[in-house]
Amino acid sequence: MAADLDPRLLRAFVAVAEELHFTRAAACLYVAQQALSRDVRRLERELGAELFVRTTRQVTPTADGERLLPYARRVLAAQDDLLAAFASGPARPLLVDLNSPGLATGRRVLHRARELAPDCELMARYESGLTGAASEVLAGRLDASFGRFAGLDPALRSGLERQPVRYEPMAVVLPEAHPLAGLSEVPVAALAGETVYAGAGDPRTPEWTDLASRLFAEHGIRLAPPLPPAVGDEEFERIMAKTRHPVLAVVDFPDLPRTVRRPLVDPVPLSPVSLVWRRGLVHPGLDALRRAAAEIAAARGWLRRPGGSWLPAVDEMTRTA
C-alpha cells in the first residue's frame, strides 16, 4: 500500500461515490471522464482494493468503497480548511497572458471567468507567444497563458499543467492586391510556391513557427526567413507591408489595414490552443478560468475537429485533470 495518497485521487473517488456516475462526476470536477477513471483506478491500485462495481447500467460502491468514503471526506475537508486558512483575505490578482490584444480565444475565456468570479481580479497581460510566456509563468511573473502546449520544450512542459480549450482553424492574411485575395476561402495547395510569414526568428513564438513548418513541408510552401520581432501592431503592419509576404494566422486574427483574412481549407489546418498554468498553482481565479474554458469549449464545439482537418499527431489534445 502507498505510504501517502494524492488528495486528487480521493476527490475523484468521492465525486463518483456521490454521483454514482463517472460522466456526471467528471463534469463536477471539470475533467475528462478518462482522466477521472484513470485516477480512480490508480487509487484502487494504491489501496489494493476495488472501490466500485461498474456495469454498463450503473456504478455502485463496494464494501471497501463504503468504508473509505467517510475517511476520504474527512481528509478532503481538512485539506480545504488548510487552504482556506492561507487564503484568508482577498486573493492576489491572477496574471493571465492573452498572447496578443487581438486574439479572441483567450480573451473570451478571460471575460467569462471574470463573470464567474467577480470578486477575483484577473489581469490581462500580453507576451506574444506561449514559449515566451511559459518562462514567465514558471518564474512566477505570470500565472497562466494560452497556446500550443505540444510545441513547448519538454523542460518547460514539465513544470506546467494544461487544459485543452480549442482546435482553432487557421487562416492566411493576404495583401489586398494578392491574386488569392478575391477568394472567400484559400485552399492550402494554392499557397504552394509562396513564401509565408509565420514568426520565424521570434524567440517568443517557436511553437507557432514549428506548427507552420509542419504544414508547409507537406504542401510545398516556403517559410519566410527570420525577421526582427515586430513590437506593436503598427510595427507589425509596417514590416508586413514592406515584405508583402502572406501571413499565417487564425480565423479570429484581427484585421490589418490593406489586407484581407481568408480561412484555409482542403484541408482545414488547426491550431491547438490550451490553457496553461504553473504546476501546483492554487487560486480561485484559475478555477474560474478552467470553468470558463470548459463551458465555452462545450457551448461552441471548440474541441470538435471538423471533417477534412489537418493536425500533426503530436498535437492531438486530450483533456487533463
XYZ file of C-alpha atoms in Angstrom:
321
model
C 0.000 0.000 0.000
C 1.243 3.503 -0.784
C 2.758 5.497 2.073
C 0.653 8.545 1.167
C -2.192 9.373 -1.218
C -2.674 12.225 -3.647
C -5.776 14.162 -2.486
C -6.809 14.466 -6.131
C -7.395 10.709 -6.211
C -9.603 10.915 -3.132
C -11.539 13.806 -4.680
C -12.152 11.718 -7.796
C -13.357 8.812 -5.655
C -15.729 10.967 -3.588
C -17.215 12.576 -6.710
C -18.005 9.162 -8.217
C -19.330 7.852 -4.909
C -21.703 10.815 -4.620
C -22.815 10.948 -8.249
C -22.767 7.158 -8.889
C -21.939 8.086 -12.478
C -18.493 8.700 -13.992
C -19.631 11.226 -16.610
C -21.517 13.377 -14.096
C -18.645 13.160 -11.617
C -16.159 14.247 -14.281
C -18.349 17.237 -15.131
C -18.445 18.244 -11.458
C -14.648 18.234 -11.328
C -14.154 19.832 -14.790
C -12.028 16.934 -16.008
C -12.406 14.364 -18.751
C -14.100 11.077 -17.909
C -10.958 9.208 -18.993
C -8.834 11.214 -16.545
C -11.315 10.588 -13.737
C -11.437 6.851 -14.445
C -7.644 6.777 -14.509
C -7.456 8.432 -11.073
C -9.982 6.016 -9.566
C -8.087 3.019 -10.942
C -4.836 4.417 -9.565
C -6.436 4.851 -6.126
C -7.669 1.260 -6.239
C -4.168 0.059 -7.074
C -2.576 2.090 -4.294
C -5.104 0.882 -1.712
C -5.153 -2.659 -3.031
C -8.940 -2.692 -3.041
C -11.767 -2.493 -5.565
C -13.877 0.545 -4.734
C -16.712 0.338 -7.270
C -18.691 -2.277 -9.117
C -19.045 -0.981 -12.663
C -21.613 -2.189 -15.168
C -22.956 -0.643 -18.346
C -26.015 0.491 -16.396
C -24.757 1.640 -13.015
C -21.862 2.298 -10.655
C -22.130 1.210 -7.024
C -19.556 1.331 -4.200
C -18.154 -1.942 -2.926
C -17.887 -2.635 0.799
C -14.358 -1.201 0.694
C -15.689 1.842 -1.138
C -18.328 2.408 1.545
C -15.652 2.039 4.223
C -13.335 4.529 2.527
C -15.934 7.240 1.904
C -16.106 8.852 5.391
C -12.314 8.826 5.702
C -11.906 10.412 2.270
C -14.438 13.124 3.104
C -12.598 13.992 6.328
C -9.229 14.174 4.533
C -10.617 16.467 1.842
C -12.374 18.659 4.394
C -9.089 19.035 6.279
C -7.301 19.962 3.065
C -9.974 22.543 2.234
C -9.664 24.018 5.744
C -5.882 24.232 5.352
C -6.138 26.024 2.007
C -8.800 28.356 3.363
C -6.562 29.276 6.292
C -3.903 30.528 3.898
C -6.391 32.183 1.592
C -7.932 34.493 4.187
C -8.499 37.929 2.771
C -8.739 38.772 -0.927
C -6.660 36.623 -3.287
C -3.851 38.369 -5.115
C -4.540 39.267 -8.758
C -4.180 36.411 -11.248
C -1.978 37.450 -14.171
C -3.295 35.935 -17.418
C -1.363 36.193 -20.666
C -3.556 36.503 -23.779
C -0.631 36.473 -26.275
C -1.943 39.499 -28.208
C -4.758 42.036 -27.677
C -6.406 40.998 -30.938
C -6.699 37.245 -30.391
C -10.172 36.127 -29.372
C -9.879 32.671 -27.769
C -8.098 33.633 -24.549
C -9.986 36.909 -24.312
C -13.365 35.166 -24.411
C -12.278 32.741 -21.698
C -10.942 35.563 -19.523
C -14.119 37.647 -19.873
C -16.293 34.670 -18.905
C -14.015 33.858 -15.948
C -14.450 37.403 -14.676
C -18.220 36.875 -14.769
C -17.911 33.574 -12.906
C -15.624 35.023 -10.217
C -16.490 38.728 -9.879
C -14.620 39.020 -6.568
C -11.332 37.892 -8.159
C -9.034 40.233 -10.014
C -7.943 38.617 -13.271
C -5.498 40.897 -15.053
C -4.603 40.542 -18.740
C -1.019 40.530 -19.945
C 0.405 40.211 -23.464
C 3.585 38.176 -24.041
C 3.050 37.378 -27.775
C 3.769 33.637 -27.701
C 3.414 30.680 -25.355
C 7.162 29.948 -25.256
C 7.851 33.483 -24.078
C 5.003 33.343 -21.598
C 5.893 29.886 -20.257
C 9.222 31.075 -18.891
C 7.429 33.919 -17.139
C 4.811 31.515 -15.751
C 7.493 29.221 -14.341
C 9.283 32.217 -12.805
C 6.045 33.345 -11.113
C 5.791 36.592 -13.056
C 2.699 35.284 -14.887
C 0.151 32.727 -13.732
C -1.461 31.395 -16.920
C -1.318 31.658 -20.688
C -2.815 30.171 -23.843
C -1.190 28.406 -26.757
C 0.230 25.292 -28.363
C 1.425 23.141 -25.453
C 2.971 20.399 -27.632
C 5.279 22.986 -29.197
C 6.983 23.814 -25.898
C 10.366 22.442 -24.937
C 9.930 19.380 -22.665
C 11.826 21.191 -19.896
C 9.132 23.886 -19.906
C 6.242 21.414 -20.138
C 7.452 19.514 -17.084
C 6.674 22.456 -14.810
C 3.287 23.247 -16.324
C -0.237 21.879 -16.419
C -2.732 22.421 -19.206
C -6.367 22.103 -20.201
C -7.278 21.825 -23.904
C -9.505 24.694 -24.981
C -9.825 24.863 -28.761
C -8.845 23.477 -32.118
C -8.743 26.873 -33.833
C -8.995 26.897 -37.656
C -6.108 28.662 -39.332
C -6.212 31.407 -41.942
C -3.924 33.414 -44.188
C -3.644 37.205 -44.222
C -3.058 38.462 -47.776
C -2.231 41.886 -49.232
C -5.330 43.286 -50.937
C -3.644 43.043 -54.341
C -2.611 39.407 -53.921
C -4.019 37.072 -56.631
C -5.683 34.907 -53.955
C -7.320 37.845 -52.151
C -10.501 37.545 -54.228
C -11.257 34.043 -52.920
C -13.604 33.578 -49.962
C -11.511 30.590 -48.835
C -7.941 29.696 -49.776
C -7.054 26.045 -50.465
C -3.751 25.213 -48.793
C -2.466 23.878 -52.120
C -2.961 27.343 -53.652
C -0.106 28.603 -51.458
C 2.395 26.138 -52.952
C 5.469 28.083 -54.040
C 4.512 31.100 -51.902
C 6.711 32.458 -49.114
C 4.555 32.841 -45.996
C 5.492 34.558 -42.754
C 4.982 32.510 -39.568
C 7.119 34.191 -36.938
C 10.468 32.638 -37.876
C 13.227 34.052 -35.689
C 10.895 35.279 -32.938
C 12.146 33.666 -29.688
C 8.716 34.097 -28.122
C 6.810 32.020 -30.702
C 8.829 28.986 -31.885
C 5.851 26.721 -31.114
C 3.852 28.585 -33.806
C 6.687 28.527 -36.336
C 7.114 24.791 -35.761
C 3.416 24.170 -36.435
C 3.637 26.238 -39.629
C 6.767 24.390 -40.754
C 4.994 21.038 -40.405
C 2.081 22.298 -42.514
C 4.264 23.998 -45.114
C 6.513 20.961 -45.567
C 3.517 18.881 -46.647
C 2.278 21.417 -49.208
C 5.342 22.996 -50.840
C 5.044 26.335 -49.039
C 8.191 28.288 -48.173
C 8.681 29.652 -44.664
C 9.592 33.345 -44.748
C 13.099 33.947 -43.333
C 13.596 35.335 -39.834
C 12.799 38.963 -39.171
C 13.482 41.009 -36.042
C 10.396 40.628 -33.802
C 7.964 43.458 -34.514
C 6.752 45.080 -31.295
C 3.252 46.534 -31.522
C 0.554 46.371 -34.188
C 1.820 49.407 -36.075
C 5.323 47.981 -36.457
C 3.980 44.576 -37.485
C 1.788 46.190 -40.147
C 4.755 48.209 -41.447
C 7.004 45.155 -41.770
C 4.292 43.096 -43.474
C 3.556 45.908 -45.934
C 7.258 46.121 -46.742
C 7.854 42.382 -47.317
C 4.447 41.741 -48.980
C 4.505 38.174 -47.653
C 1.213 36.459 -46.779
C 0.958 35.810 -43.035
C -0.176 32.554 -41.437
C -2.819 33.357 -38.828
C -6.016 32.023 -37.226
C -9.600 32.764 -38.197
C -10.061 35.251 -35.334
C -6.879 37.192 -36.143
C -7.585 40.954 -36.088
C -7.992 42.897 -39.308
C -4.925 44.711 -40.636
C -5.046 47.722 -42.967
C -4.786 46.956 -46.698
C -5.071 43.201 -46.155
C -7.747 40.520 -46.240
C -8.013 37.471 -43.995
C -9.153 34.209 -45.581
C -9.747 30.824 -43.910
C -7.587 27.954 -45.156
C -9.310 24.832 -46.486
C -8.641 21.500 -48.180
C -7.536 20.591 -45.535
C -8.565 22.915 -42.699
C -5.350 23.312 -40.659
C -5.938 23.608 -36.918
C -4.038 25.476 -34.229
C -4.407 23.603 -30.887
C -4.949 26.037 -28.007
C -4.606 25.029 -24.363
C -4.937 26.953 -21.121
C -1.526 26.554 -19.447
C -0.582 27.295 -15.852
C 2.188 26.661 -13.322
C 2.077 23.168 -11.841
C 0.622 23.228 -8.322
C -0.929 26.700 -8.631
C -3.989 27.129 -6.389
C -6.065 30.267 -6.975
C -9.815 30.921 -7.266
C -9.154 32.859 -10.456
C -7.545 29.802 -12.031
C -10.586 27.737 -11.040
C -12.773 30.319 -12.781
C -10.577 30.249 -15.891
C -10.814 26.462 -16.077
C -14.598 26.512 -15.631
C -14.938 29.243 -18.253
C -12.741 27.373 -20.739
C -14.686 24.139 -20.300
C -18.036 25.937 -20.562
C -17.202 27.886 -23.712
C -15.481 24.937 -25.395
C -18.581 22.803 -24.841
C -21.014 25.513 -25.967
C -19.077 26.427 -29.118
C -17.813 22.964 -30.017
C -14.230 24.196 -29.820
C -12.806 20.723 -29.190
C -14.637 19.047 -32.074
C -12.383 18.582 -35.080
C -14.086 19.383 -38.393
C -14.002 16.801 -41.139
C -11.082 17.136 -43.505
C -8.912 18.948 -40.964
C -5.129 18.812 -40.553
C -3.187 18.462 -37.328
C 0.180 16.848 -36.536
C -0.084 13.697 -34.432
C 1.991 15.337 -31.710
C -0.762 17.923 -31.261
C -3.659 15.530 -30.580
C -5.126 17.011 -27.414
C -6.769 15.066 -24.609
C -8.291 16.630 -21.550
C -6.196 16.510 -18.426
C -7.149 16.704 -14.762
